[in-house]
PDB file of N, CA, C and O in Angstrom:
ATOM      1  N   PHE N   1     -33.845 112.850 189.308  1.00 47.00           N
ATOM      2  CA  PHE N   1     -34.689 112.292 188.258  1.00 47.00           C
ATOM      3  C   PHE N   1     -35.663 111.243 188.813  1.00 47.00           C
ATOM      4  O   PHE N   1     -36.807 111.190 188.411  1.00 47.00           O
ATOM      5  N   ILE N   2     -35.203 110.429 189.757  1.00 53.00           N
ATOM      6  CA  ILE N   2     -36.073 109.395 190.330  1.00 53.00           C
ATOM      7  C   ILE N   2     -37.259 110.033 191.036  1.00 53.00           C
ATOM      8  O   ILE N   2     -38.391 109.578 190.909  1.00 53.00           O
ATOM      9  N   GLN N   3     -37.026 111.122 191.755  1.00 59.00           N
ATOM     10  CA  GLN N   3     -38.111 111.814 192.436  1.00 59.00           C
ATOM     11  C   GLN N   3     -39.133 112.341 191.434  1.00 59.00           C
ATOM     12  O   GLN N   3     -40.331 112.242 191.649  1.00 59.00           O
ATOM     13  N   GLN N   4     -38.664 112.882 190.311  1.00 60.00           N
ATOM     14  CA  GLN N   4     -39.564 113.412 189.299  1.00 60.00           C
ATOM     15  C   GLN N   4     -40.378 112.299 188.648  1.00 60.00           C
ATOM     16  O   GLN N   4     -41.565 112.450 188.410  1.00 60.00           O
ATOM     17  N   SER N   5     -39.737 111.169 188.338  1.00 67.00           N
ATOM     18  CA  SER N   5     -40.475 110.074 187.709  1.00 67.00           C
ATOM     19  C   SER N   5     -41.500 109.499 188.675  1.00 67.00           C
ATOM     20  O   SER N   5     -42.577 109.070 188.270  1.00 67.00           O
ATOM     21  N   SER N   6     -41.180 109.492 189.968  1.00 87.00           N
ATOM     22  CA  SER N   6     -42.136 109.021 190.960  1.00 87.00           C
ATOM     23  C   SER N   6     -43.344 109.955 191.013  1.00 87.00           C
ATOM     24  O   SER N   6     -44.486 109.501 191.075  1.00 87.00           O
ATOM     25  N   LEU N   7     -43.104 111.260 190.956  1.00 88.00           N
ATOM     26  CA  LEU N   7     -44.206 112.221 190.949  1.00 88.00           C
ATOM     27  C   LEU N   7     -45.052 112.053 189.691  1.00 88.00           C
ATOM     28  O   LEU N   7     -46.279 112.074 189.753  1.00 88.00           O
ATOM     29  N   LEU N   8     -44.403 111.843 188.565  1.00 91.00           N
ATOM     30  CA  LEU N   8     -45.129 111.639 187.312  1.00 91.00           C
ATOM     31  C   LEU N   8     -45.981 110.369 187.387  1.00 91.00           C
ATOM     32  O   LEU N   8     -47.147 110.369 186.994  1.00 91.00           O
ATOM     33  N   GLU N   9     -45.422 109.297 187.918  1.00 92.00           N
ATOM     34  CA  GLU N   9     -46.179 108.047 188.075  1.00 92.00           C
ATOM     35  C   GLU N   9     -47.375 108.260 189.002  1.00 92.00           C
ATOM     36  O   GLU N   9     -48.485 107.796 188.720  1.00 92.00           O
ATOM     37  N   ASN N  10     -47.163 108.988 190.097  1.00 92.00           N
ATOM     38  CA  ASN N  10     -48.257 109.267 191.030  1.00 92.00           C
ATOM     39  C   ASN N  10     -49.354 110.096 190.366  1.00 92.00           C
ATOM     40  O   ASN N  10     -50.533 109.894 190.637  1.00 92.00           O
ATOM     41  N   CYS N  11     -48.954 111.009 189.492  1.00 94.00           N
ATOM     42  CA  CYS N  11     -49.942 111.807 188.749  1.00 94.00           C
ATOM     43  C   CYS N  11     -50.773 110.906 187.836  1.00 94.00           C
ATOM     44  O   CYS N  11     -51.996 111.045 187.769  1.00 94.00           O
ATOM     45  N   PHE N  12     -50.122 109.979 187.142  1.00 94.00           N
ATOM     46  CA  PHE N  12     -50.856 109.039 186.287  1.00 94.00           C
ATOM     47  C   PHE N  12     -51.820 108.188 187.108  1.00 94.00           C
ATOM     48  O   PHE N  12     -52.965 107.966 186.708  1.00 94.00           O
ATOM     49  N   LEU N  13     -51.366 107.704 188.266  1.00 93.00           N
ATOM     50  CA  LEU N  13     -52.226 106.885 189.125  1.00 93.00           C
ATOM     51  C   LEU N  13     -53.443 107.677 189.602  1.00 93.00           C
ATOM     52  O   LEU N  13     -54.563 107.162 189.634  1.00 93.00           O
ATOM     53  N   GLU N  14     -53.218 108.936 189.957  1.00 95.00           N
ATOM     54  CA  GLU N  14     -54.317 109.765 190.446  1.00 95.00           C
ATOM     55  C   GLU N  14     -55.303 110.100 189.329  1.00 95.00           C
ATOM     56  O   GLU N  14     -56.516 110.113 189.547  1.00 95.00           O
ATOM     57  N   VAL N  15     -54.805 110.327 188.129  1.00 96.00           N
ATOM     58  CA  VAL N  15     -55.698 110.572 186.985  1.00 96.00           C
ATOM     59  C   VAL N  15     -56.541 109.328 186.734  1.00 96.00           C
ATOM     60  O   VAL N  15     -57.756 109.414 186.513  1.00 96.00           O
ATOM     61  N   GLN N  16     -55.933 108.146 186.788  1.00 95.00           N
ATOM     62  CA  GLN N  16     -56.678 106.897 186.578  1.00 95.00           C
ATOM     63  C   GLN N  16     -57.699 106.670 187.691  1.00 95.00           C
ATOM     64  O   GLN N  16     -58.759 106.106 187.461  1.00 95.00           O
ATOM     65  N   ARG N  17     -57.379 107.093 188.903  1.00 94.00           N
ATOM     66  CA  ARG N  17     -58.328 106.949 190.001  1.00 94.00           C
ATOM     67  C   ARG N  17     -59.553 107.830 189.771  1.00 94.00           C
ATOM     68  O   ARG N  17     -60.688 107.389 189.907  1.00 94.00           O
ATOM     69  N   LEU N  18     -59.315 109.084 189.408  1.00 95.00           N
ATOM     70  CA  LEU N  18     -60.423 110.025 189.228  1.00 95.00           C
ATOM     71  C   LEU N  18     -61.182 109.822 187.918  1.00 95.00           C
ATOM     72  O   LEU N  18     -62.381 110.085 187.844  1.00 95.00           O
ATOM     73  N   PHE N  19     -60.476 109.382 186.889  1.00 94.00           N
ATOM     74  CA  PHE N  19     -61.086 109.216 185.564  1.00 94.00           C
ATOM     75  C   PHE N  19     -60.731 107.837 185.008  1.00 94.00           C
ATOM     76  O   PHE N  19     -59.927 107.720 184.083  1.00 94.00           O
ATOM     77  N   PRO N  20     -61.300 106.776 185.591  1.00 94.00           N
ATOM     78  CA  PRO N  20     -60.951 105.421 185.163  1.00 94.00           C
ATOM     79  C   PRO N  20     -61.312 105.163 183.702  1.00 94.00           C
ATOM     80  O   PRO N  20     -62.281 105.715 183.183  1.00 94.00           O
ATOM     81  N   THR N  21     -60.503 104.346 183.053  1.00 92.00           N
ATOM     82  CA  THR N  21     -60.745 103.982 181.663  1.00 92.00           C
ATOM     83  C   THR N  21     -62.116 103.340 181.508  1.00 92.00           C
ATOM     84  O   THR N  21     -62.857 103.631 180.574  1.00 92.00           O
ATOM     85  N   LEU N  22     -62.451 102.459 182.422  1.00 89.00           N
ATOM     86  CA  LEU N  22     -63.772 101.833 182.455  1.00 89.00           C
ATOM     87  C   LEU N  22     -64.465 102.292 183.726  1.00 89.00           C
ATOM     88  O   LEU N  22     -64.010 101.969 184.821  1.00 89.00           O
ATOM     89  N   PRO N  23     -65.554 103.056 183.620  1.00 84.00           N
ATOM     90  CA  PRO N  23     -66.203 103.570 184.827  1.00 84.00           C
ATOM     91  C   PRO N  23     -66.950 102.502 185.640  1.00 84.00           C
ATOM     92  O   PRO N  23     -67.241 102.706 186.796  1.00 84.00           O
ATOM     93  N   ASP N  24     -67.240 101.358 185.012  1.00 89.00           N
ATOM     94  CA  ASP N  24     -67.875 100.284 185.768  1.00 89.00           C
ATOM     95  C   ASP N  24     -67.490  98.928 185.181  1.00 89.00           C
ATOM     96  O   ASP N  24     -66.983  98.841 184.077  1.00 89.00           O
ATOM     97  N   LEU N  25     -67.706  97.905 185.980  1.00 92.00           N
ATOM     98  CA  LEU N  25     -67.444  96.524 185.564  1.00 92.00           C
ATOM     99  C   LEU N  25     -68.735  95.740 185.648  1.00 92.00           C
ATOM    100  O   LEU N  25     -69.570  95.984 186.524  1.00 92.00           O
ATOM    101  N   LYS N  26     -68.881  94.797 184.765  1.00 94.00           N
ATOM    102  CA  LYS N  26     -70.029  93.896 184.809  1.00 94.00           C
ATOM    103  C   LYS N  26     -69.494  92.461 184.772  1.00 94.00           C
ATOM    104  O   LYS N  26     -68.643  92.132 183.963  1.00 94.00           O
ATOM    105  N   ARG N  27     -69.990  91.656 185.664  1.00 95.00           N
ATOM    106  CA  ARG N  27     -69.602  90.253 185.725  1.00 95.00           C
ATOM    107  C   ARG N  27     -70.846  89.398 185.858  1.00 95.00           C
ATOM    108  O   ARG N  27     -71.843  89.805 186.458  1.00 95.00           O
ATOM    109  N   ILE N  28     -70.793  88.190 185.340  1.00 97.00           N
ATOM    110  CA  ILE N  28     -71.887  87.235 185.482  1.00 97.00           C
ATOM    111  C   ILE N  28     -71.505  86.262 186.589  1.00 97.00           C
ATOM    112  O   ILE N  28     -70.427  85.656 186.549  1.00 97.00           O
ATOM    113  N   ALA N  29     -72.379  86.135 187.564  1.00 96.00           N
ATOM    114  CA  ALA N  29     -72.114  85.268 188.712  1.00 96.00           C
ATOM    115  C   ALA N  29     -72.047  83.812 188.268  1.00 96.00           C
ATOM    116  O   ALA N  29     -72.929  83.332 187.552  1.00 96.00           O
ATOM    117  N   LYS N  30     -71.010  83.121 188.691  1.00 97.00           N
ATOM    118  CA  LYS N  30     -70.853  81.704 188.358  1.00 97.00           C
ATOM    119  C   LYS N  30     -71.534  80.797 189.376  1.00 97.00           C
ATOM    120  O   LYS N  30     -71.706  79.613 189.127  1.00 97.00           O
ATOM    121  N   LYS N  31     -71.876  81.370 190.530  1.00 97.00           N
ATOM    122  CA  LYS N  31     -72.583  80.599 191.552  1.00 97.00           C
ATOM    123  C   LYS N  31     -73.387  81.560 192.420  1.00 97.00           C
ATOM    124  O   LYS N  31     -73.183  82.778 192.369  1.00 97.00           O
ATOM    125  N   ASP N  32     -74.318  81.046 193.185  1.00 97.00           N
ATOM    126  CA  ASP N  32     -75.100  81.859 194.107  1.00 97.00           C
ATOM    127  C   ASP N  32     -74.172  82.444 195.167  1.00 97.00           C
ATOM    128  O   ASP N  32     -73.152  81.837 195.525  1.00 97.00           O
ATOM    129  N   GLY N  33     -74.525  83.613 195.664  1.00 96.00           N
ATOM    130  CA  GLY N  33     -73.688  84.217 196.689  1.00 96.00           C
ATOM    131  C   GLY N  33     -74.334  85.431 197.310  1.00 96.00           C
ATOM    132  O   GLY N  33     -75.518  85.702 197.114  1.00 96.00           O
ATOM    133  N   LYS N  34     -73.530  86.162 198.062  1.00 95.00           N
ATOM    134  CA  LYS N  34     -74.025  87.315 198.800  1.00 95.00           C
ATOM    135  C   LYS N  34     -72.907  88.342 198.909  1.00 95.00           C
ATOM    136  O   LYS N  34     -71.758  88.003 199.184  1.00 95.00           O
ATOM    137  N   ILE N  35     -73.246  89.614 198.665  1.00 90.00           N
ATOM    138  CA  ILE N  35     -72.317  90.726 198.880  1.00 90.00           C
ATOM    139  C   ILE N  35     -72.998  91.658 199.861  1.00 90.00           C
ATOM    140  O   ILE N  35     -74.009  92.283 199.536  1.00 90.00           O
ATOM    141  N   GLY N  36     -72.466  91.734 201.069  1.00 90.00           N
ATOM    142  CA  GLY N  36     -73.140  92.510 202.103  1.00 90.00           C
ATOM    143  C   GLY N  36     -74.495  91.901 202.398  1.00 90.00           C
ATOM    144  O   GLY N  36     -74.611  90.722 202.692  1.00 90.00           O
ATOM    145  N   ASP N  37     -75.537  92.701 202.275  1.00 94.00           N
ATOM    146  CA  ASP N  37     -76.904  92.226 202.515  1.00 94.00           C
ATOM    147  C   ASP N  37     -77.608  91.795 201.232  1.00 94.00           C
ATOM    148  O   ASP N  37     -78.766  91.393 201.262  1.00 94.00           O
ATOM    149  N   VAL N  38     -76.929  91.902 200.102  1.00 92.00           N
ATOM    150  CA  VAL N  38     -77.552  91.612 198.803  1.00 92.00           C
ATOM    151  C   VAL N  38     -77.198  90.195 198.351  1.00 92.00           C
ATOM    152  O   VAL N  38     -76.025  89.850 198.234  1.00 92.00           O
ATOM    153  N   GLU N  39     -78.228  89.409 198.109  1.00 95.00           N
ATOM    154  CA  GLU N  39     -78.028  88.051 197.606  1.00 95.00           C
ATOM    155  C   GLU N  39     -78.171  88.043 196.093  1.00 95.00           C
ATOM    156  O   GLU N  39     -78.953  88.812 195.534  1.00 95.00           O
ATOM    157  N   TYR N  40     -77.415  87.189 195.428  1.00 96.00           N
ATOM    158  CA  TYR N  40     -77.516  87.048 193.980  1.00 96.00           C
ATOM    159  C   TYR N  40     -77.481  85.573 193.614  1.00 96.00           C
ATOM    160  O   TYR N  40     -77.049  84.726 194.401  1.00 96.00           O
ATOM    161  N   CYS N  41     -77.978  85.273 192.417  1.00 97.00           N
ATOM    162  CA  CYS N  41     -78.059  83.895 191.944  1.00 97.00           C
ATOM    163  C   CYS N  41     -77.100  83.684 190.773  1.00 97.00           C
ATOM    164  O   CYS N  41     -76.722  84.631 190.083  1.00 97.00           O
ATOM    165  N   LYS N  42     -76.763  82.442 190.549  1.00 97.00           N
ATOM    166  CA  LYS N  42     -75.937  82.086 189.400  1.00 97.00           C
ATOM    167  C   LYS N  42     -76.587  82.644 188.134  1.00 97.00           C
ATOM    168  O   LYS N  42     -77.793  82.526 187.939  1.00 97.00           O
ATOM    169  N   GLY N  43     -75.786  83.315 187.307  1.00 97.00           N
ATOM    170  CA  GLY N  43     -76.298  83.896 186.072  1.00 97.00           C
ATOM    171  C   GLY N  43     -76.671  85.368 186.169  1.00 97.00           C
ATOM    172  O   GLY N  43     -76.849  86.029 185.159  1.00 97.00           O
ATOM    173  N   ASP N  44     -76.802  85.886 187.398  1.00 97.00           N
ATOM    174  CA  ASP N  44     -77.114  87.307 187.560  1.00 97.00           C
ATOM    175  C   ASP N  44     -75.931  88.162 187.096  1.00 97.00           C
ATOM    176  O   ASP N  44     -74.772  87.765 187.216  1.00 97.00           O
ATOM    177  N   VAL N  45     -76.233  89.342 186.579  1.00 96.00           N
ATOM    178  CA  VAL N  45     -75.196  90.296 186.198  1.00 96.00           C
ATOM    179  C   VAL N  45     -74.918  91.184 187.402  1.00 96.00           C
ATOM    180  O   VAL N  45     -75.831  91.785 187.973  1.00 96.00           O
ATOM    181  N   ILE N  46     -73.652  91.264 187.795  1.00 94.00           N
ATOM    182  CA  ILE N  46     -73.239  92.073 188.942  1.00 94.00           C
ATOM    183  C   ILE N  46     -72.458  93.265 188.412  1.00 94.00           C
ATOM    184  O   ILE N  46     -71.507  93.105 187.649  1.00 94.00           O
ATOM    185  N   HIS N  47     -72.886  94.468 188.815  1.00 92.00           N
ATOM    186  CA  HIS N  47     -72.234  95.705 188.381  1.00 92.00           C
ATOM    187  C   HIS N  47     -71.342  96.231 189.498  1.00 92.00           C
ATOM    188  O   HIS N  47     -71.740  96.250 190.652  1.00 92.00           O
ATOM    189  N   GLY N  48     -70.162  96.687 189.145  1.00 91.00           N
ATOM    190  CA  GLY N  48     -69.265  97.357 190.072  1.00 91.00           C
ATOM    191  C   GLY N  48     -68.956  98.749 189.546  1.00 91.00           C
ATOM    192  O   GLY N  48     -68.424  98.897 188.446  1.00 91.00           O
ATOM    193  N   ASN N  49     -69.330  99.782 190.284  1.00 93.00           N
ATOM    194  CA  ASN N  49     -69.150 101.154 189.851  1.00 93.00           C
ATOM    195  C   ASN N  49     -67.788 101.685 190.314  1.00 93.00           C
ATOM    196  O   ASN N  49     -67.647 102.176 191.431  1.00 93.00           O
ATOM    197  N   ILE N  50     -66.795 101.576 189.461  1.00 93.00           N
ATOM    198  CA  ILE N  50     -65.433 101.994 189.796  1.00 93.00           C
ATOM    199  C   ILE N  50     -65.377 103.501 190.027  1.00 93.00           C
ATOM    200  O   ILE N  50     -64.701 103.973 190.933  1.00 93.00           O
ATOM    201  N   TYR N  51     -66.083 104.250 189.200  1.00 93.00           N
ATOM    202  CA  TYR N  51     -66.100 105.710 189.316  1.00 93.00           C
ATOM    203  C   TYR N  51     -66.525 106.123 190.731  1.00 93.00           C
ATOM    204  O   TYR N  51     -65.880 106.948 191.368  1.00 93.00           O
ATOM    205  N   ALA N  52     -67.593 105.535 191.231  1.00 93.00           N
ATOM    206  CA  ALA N  52     -68.079 105.860 192.574  1.00 93.00           C
ATOM    207  C   ALA N  52     -67.133 105.327 193.645  1.00 93.00           C
ATOM    208  O   ALA N  52     -66.869 106.000 194.644  1.00 93.00           O
ATOM    209  N   TYR N  53     -66.615 104.134 193.459  1.00 92.00           N
ATOM    210  CA  TYR N  53     -65.703 103.522 194.433  1.00 92.00           C
ATOM    211  C   TYR N  53     -64.468 104.402 194.649  1.00 92.00           C
ATOM    212  O   TYR N  53     -64.002 104.568 195.770  1.00 92.00           O
ATOM    213  N   HIS N  54     -63.953 104.987 193.574  1.00 94.00           N
ATOM    214  CA  HIS N  54     -62.752 105.807 193.660  1.00 94.00           C
ATOM    215  C   HIS N  54     -63.008 107.185 194.245  1.00 94.00           C
ATOM    216  O   HIS N  54     -62.089 107.978 194.391  1.00 94.00           O
ATOM    217  N   ARG N  55     -64.246 107.479 194.597  1.00 94.00           N
ATOM    218  CA  ARG N  55     -64.593 108.752 195.225  1.00 94.00           C
ATOM    219  C   ARG N  55     -65.186 108.570 196.628  1.00 94.00           C
ATOM    220  O   ARG N  55     -65.687 109.518 197.220  1.00 94.00           O
ATOM    221  N   ARG N  56     -65.090 107.362 197.158  1.00 94.00           N
ATOM    222  CA  ARG N  56     -65.629 107.089 198.493  1.00 94.00           C
ATOM    223  C   ARG N  56     -64.730 107.715 199.550  1.00 94.00           C
ATOM    224  O   ARG N  56     -63.545 107.392 199.658  1.00 94.00           O
ATOM    225  N   GLU N  57     -65.306 108.610 200.336  1.00 94.00           N
ATOM    226  CA  GLU N  57     -64.538 109.295 201.371  1.00 94.00           C
ATOM    227  C   GLU N  57     -64.094 108.349 202.484  1.00 94.00           C
ATOM    228  O   GLU N  57     -63.051 108.577 203.096  1.00 94.00           O
ATOM    229  N   ASP N  58     -64.843 107.281 202.737  1.00 92.00           N
ATOM    230  CA  ASP N  58     -64.436 106.341 203.777  1.00 92.00           C
ATOM    231  C   ASP N  58     -63.195 105.552 203.368  1.00 92.00           C
ATOM    232  O   ASP N  58     -62.483 105.014 204.220  1.00 92.00           O
ATOM    233  N   LEU N  59     -62.898 105.493 202.068  1.00 89.00           N
ATOM    234  CA  LEU N  59     -61.705 104.796 201.588  1.00 89.00           C
ATOM    235  C   LEU N  59     -60.560 105.746 201.237  1.00 89.00           C
ATOM    236  O   LEU N  59     -59.400 105.443 201.482  1.00 89.00           O
ATOM    237  N   TRP N  60     -60.893 106.887 200.635  1.00 91.00           N
ATOM    238  CA  TRP N  60     -59.872 107.792 200.098  1.00 91.00           C
ATOM    239  C   TRP N  60     -59.686 109.055 200.916  1.00 91.00           C
ATOM    240  O   TRP N  60     -58.818 109.862 200.618  1.00 91.00           O
ATOM    241  N   GLY N  61     -60.509 109.289 201.914  1.00 90.00           N
ATOM    242  CA  GLY N  61     -60.397 110.479 202.752  1.00 90.00           C
ATOM    243  C   GLY N  61     -61.363 111.564 202.327  1.00 90.00           C
ATOM    244  O   GLY N  61     -62.040 111.461 201.303  1.00 90.00           O
ATOM    245  N   SER N  62     -61.405 112.611 203.109  1.00 94.00           N
ATOM    246  CA  SER N  62     -62.366 113.686 202.869  1.00 94.00           C
ATOM    247  C   SER N  62     -62.093 114.439 201.570  1.00 94.00           C
ATOM    248  O   SER N  62     -62.963 115.134 201.057  1.00 94.00           O
ATOM    249  N   ASP N  63     -60.891 114.291 201.022  1.00 94.00           N
ATOM    250  CA  ASP N  63     -60.540 114.944 199.751  1.00 94.00           C
ATOM    251  C   ASP N  63     -60.633 113.980 198.573  1.00 94.00           C
ATOM    252  O   ASP N  63     -59.957 114.153 197.566  1.00 94.00           O
ATOM    253  N   ALA N  64     -61.494 112.989 198.664  1.00 95.00           N
ATOM    254  CA  ALA N  64     -61.584 111.932 197.651  1.00 95.00           C
ATOM    255  C   ALA N  64     -61.874 112.454 196.251  1.00 95.00           C
ATOM    256  O   ALA N  64     -61.465 111.837 195.273  1.00 95.00           O
ATOM    257  N   SER N  65     -62.552 113.575 196.130  1.00 95.00           N
ATOM    258  CA  SER N  65     -62.889 114.114 194.807  1.00 95.00           C
ATOM    259  C   SER N  65     -61.837 115.076 194.271  1.00 95.00           C
ATOM    260  O   SER N  65     -61.960 115.571 193.160  1.00 95.00           O
ATOM    261  N   GLU N  66     -60.815 115.336 195.056  1.00 96.00           N
ATOM    262  CA  GLU N  66     -59.766 116.269 194.651  1.00 96.00           C
ATOM    263  C   GLU N  66     -58.573 115.530 194.056  1.00 96.00           C
ATOM    264  O   GLU N  66     -58.265 114.407 194.435  1.00 96.00           O
ATOM    265  N   PHE N  67     -57.884 116.201 193.133  1.00 97.00           N
ATOM    266  CA  PHE N  67     -56.659 115.657 192.531  1.00 97.00           C
ATOM    267  C   PHE N  67     -55.520 115.836 193.521  1.00 97.00           C
ATOM    268  O   PHE N  67     -55.171 116.945 193.899  1.00 97.00           O
ATOM    269  N   ASN N  68     -54.961 114.714 193.991  1.00 94.00           N
ATOM    270  CA  ASN N  68     -53.875 114.753 194.966  1.00 94.00           C
ATOM    271  C   ASN N  68     -52.932 113.570 194.728  1.00 94.00           C
ATOM    272  O   ASN N  68     -53.096 112.510 195.321  1.00 94.00           O
ATOM    273  N   PRO N  69     -51.925 113.748 193.858  1.00 93.00           N
ATOM    274  CA  PRO N  69     -51.013 112.633 193.564  1.00 93.00           C
ATOM    275  C   PRO N  69     -50.198 112.182 194.773  1.00 93.00           C
ATOM    276  O   PRO N  69     -49.694 111.063 194.796  1.00 93.00           O
ATOM    277  N   ARG N  70     -50.131 113.005 195.801  1.00 90.00           N
ATOM    278  CA  ARG N  70     -49.356 112.625 196.995  1.00 90.00           C
ATOM    279  C   ARG N  70     -49.971 111.435 197.732  1.00 90.00           C
ATOM    280  O   ARG N  70     -49.291 110.768 198.494  1.00 90.00           O
ATOM    281  N   ARG N  71     -51.246 111.161 197.478  1.00 89.00           N
ATOM    282  CA  ARG N  71     -51.862 110.016 198.154  1.00 89.00           C
ATOM    283  C   ARG N  71     -51.201 108.698 197.738  1.00 89.00           C
ATOM    284  O   ARG N  71     -51.334 107.694 198.412  1.00 89.00           O
ATOM    285  N   PHE N  72     -50.451 108.684 196.625  1.00 87.00           N
ATOM    286  CA  PHE N  72     -49.775 107.471 196.161  1.00 87.00           C
ATOM    287  C   PHE N  72     -48.302 107.426 196.529  1.00 87.00           C
ATOM    288  O   PHE N  72     -47.584 106.527 196.102  1.00 87.00           O
ATOM    289  N   GLU N  73     -47.822 108.381 197.332  1.00 84.00           N
ATOM    290  CA  GLU N  73     -46.439 108.324 197.795  1.00 84.00           C
ATOM    291  C   GLU N  73     -46.281 107.140 198.736  1.00 84.00           C
ATOM    292  O   GLU N  73     -47.218 106.732 199.415  1.00 84.00           O
ATOM    293  N   LYS N  74     -45.084 106.602 198.790  1.00 76.00           N
ATOM    294  CA  LYS N  74     -44.836 105.384 199.572  1.00 76.00           C
ATOM    295  C   LYS N  74     -45.299 105.506 201.018  1.00 76.00           C
ATOM    296  O   LYS N  74     -45.889 104.581 201.564  1.00 76.00           O
ATOM    297  N   GLU N  75     -45.055 106.642 201.644  1.00 75.00           N
ATOM    298  CA  GLU N  75     -45.439 106.790 203.054  1.00 75.00           C
ATOM    299  C   GLU N  75     -46.947 106.841 203.260  1.00 75.00           C
ATOM    300  O   GLU N  75     -47.425 106.631 204.353  1.00 75.00           O
ATOM    301  N   ASN N  76     -47.719 107.079 202.203  1.00 72.00           N
ATOM    302  CA  ASN N  76     -49.183 107.118 202.310  1.00 72.00           C
ATOM    303  C   ASN N  76     -49.844 105.830 201.839  1.00 72.00           C
ATOM    304  O   ASN N  76     -51.039 105.650 202.073  1.00 72.00           O
ATOM    305  N   GLN N  77     -49.112 104.943 201.204  1.00 64.00           N
ATOM    306  CA  GLN N  77     -49.711 103.746 200.613  1.00 64.00           C
ATOM    307  C   GLN N  77     -50.241 102.763 201.646  1.00 64.00           C
ATOM    308  O   GLN N  77     -51.171 102.033 201.360  1.00 64.00           O
ATOM    309  N   HIS N  78     -49.667 102.732 202.834  1.00 58.00           N
ATOM    310  CA  HIS N  78     -50.141 101.768 203.826  1.00 58.00           C
ATOM    311  C   HIS N  78     -51.610 101.966 204.156  1.00 58.00           C
ATOM    312  O   HIS N  78     -52.339 101.016 204.360  1.00 58.00           O
ATOM    313  N   SER N  79     -52.064 103.207 204.166  1.00 57.00           N
ATOM    314  CA  SER N  79     -53.466 103.457 204.493  1.00 57.00           C
ATOM    315  C   SER N  79     -54.384 103.166 203.305  1.00 57.00           C
ATOM    316  O   SER N  79     -55.563 102.916 203.475  1.00 57.00           O
ATOM    317  N   LEU N  80     -53.852 103.194 202.089  1.00 56.00           N
ATOM    318  CA  LEU N  80     -54.667 102.936 200.896  1.00 56.00           C
ATOM    319  C   LEU N  80     -54.938 101.458 200.685  1.00 56.00           C
ATOM    320  O   LEU N  80     -55.999 101.074 200.223  1.00 56.00           O
ATOM    321  N   PHE N  81     -53.970 100.632 200.967  1.00 55.00           N
ATOM    322  CA  PHE N  81     -54.046  99.231 200.581  1.00 55.00           C
ATOM    323  C   PHE N  81     -54.119  98.260 201.741  1.00 55.00           C
ATOM    324  O   PHE N  81     -53.779  97.097 201.595  1.00 55.00           O
ATOM    325  N   THR N  82     -54.577  98.726 202.889  1.00 53.00           N
ATOM    326  CA  THR N  82     -54.732  97.805 204.019  1.00 53.00           C
ATOM    327  C   THR N  82     -56.170  97.713 204.441  1.00 53.00           C
ATOM    328  O   THR N  82     -56.989  98.476 204.072  1.00 53.00           O
TER     329      THR N  82
END
């Protein structure tokens, strides 16, 4: 039963990765700053595209657009969260 519940949890995580509840985030900068080469000022609206982030092959692998709940198994998590 534990193995099945783990697979079910991994399926839920993978569905949320591919189809996030909120496809993007918007935040208002509280101070001036820089993200990569982009500078922003206090009060600017900063957008984060979760939908695109969850499909980045450099983060999720060459199968980033495919449904693969095994990517959340314990033995694979070290590469996801480091």
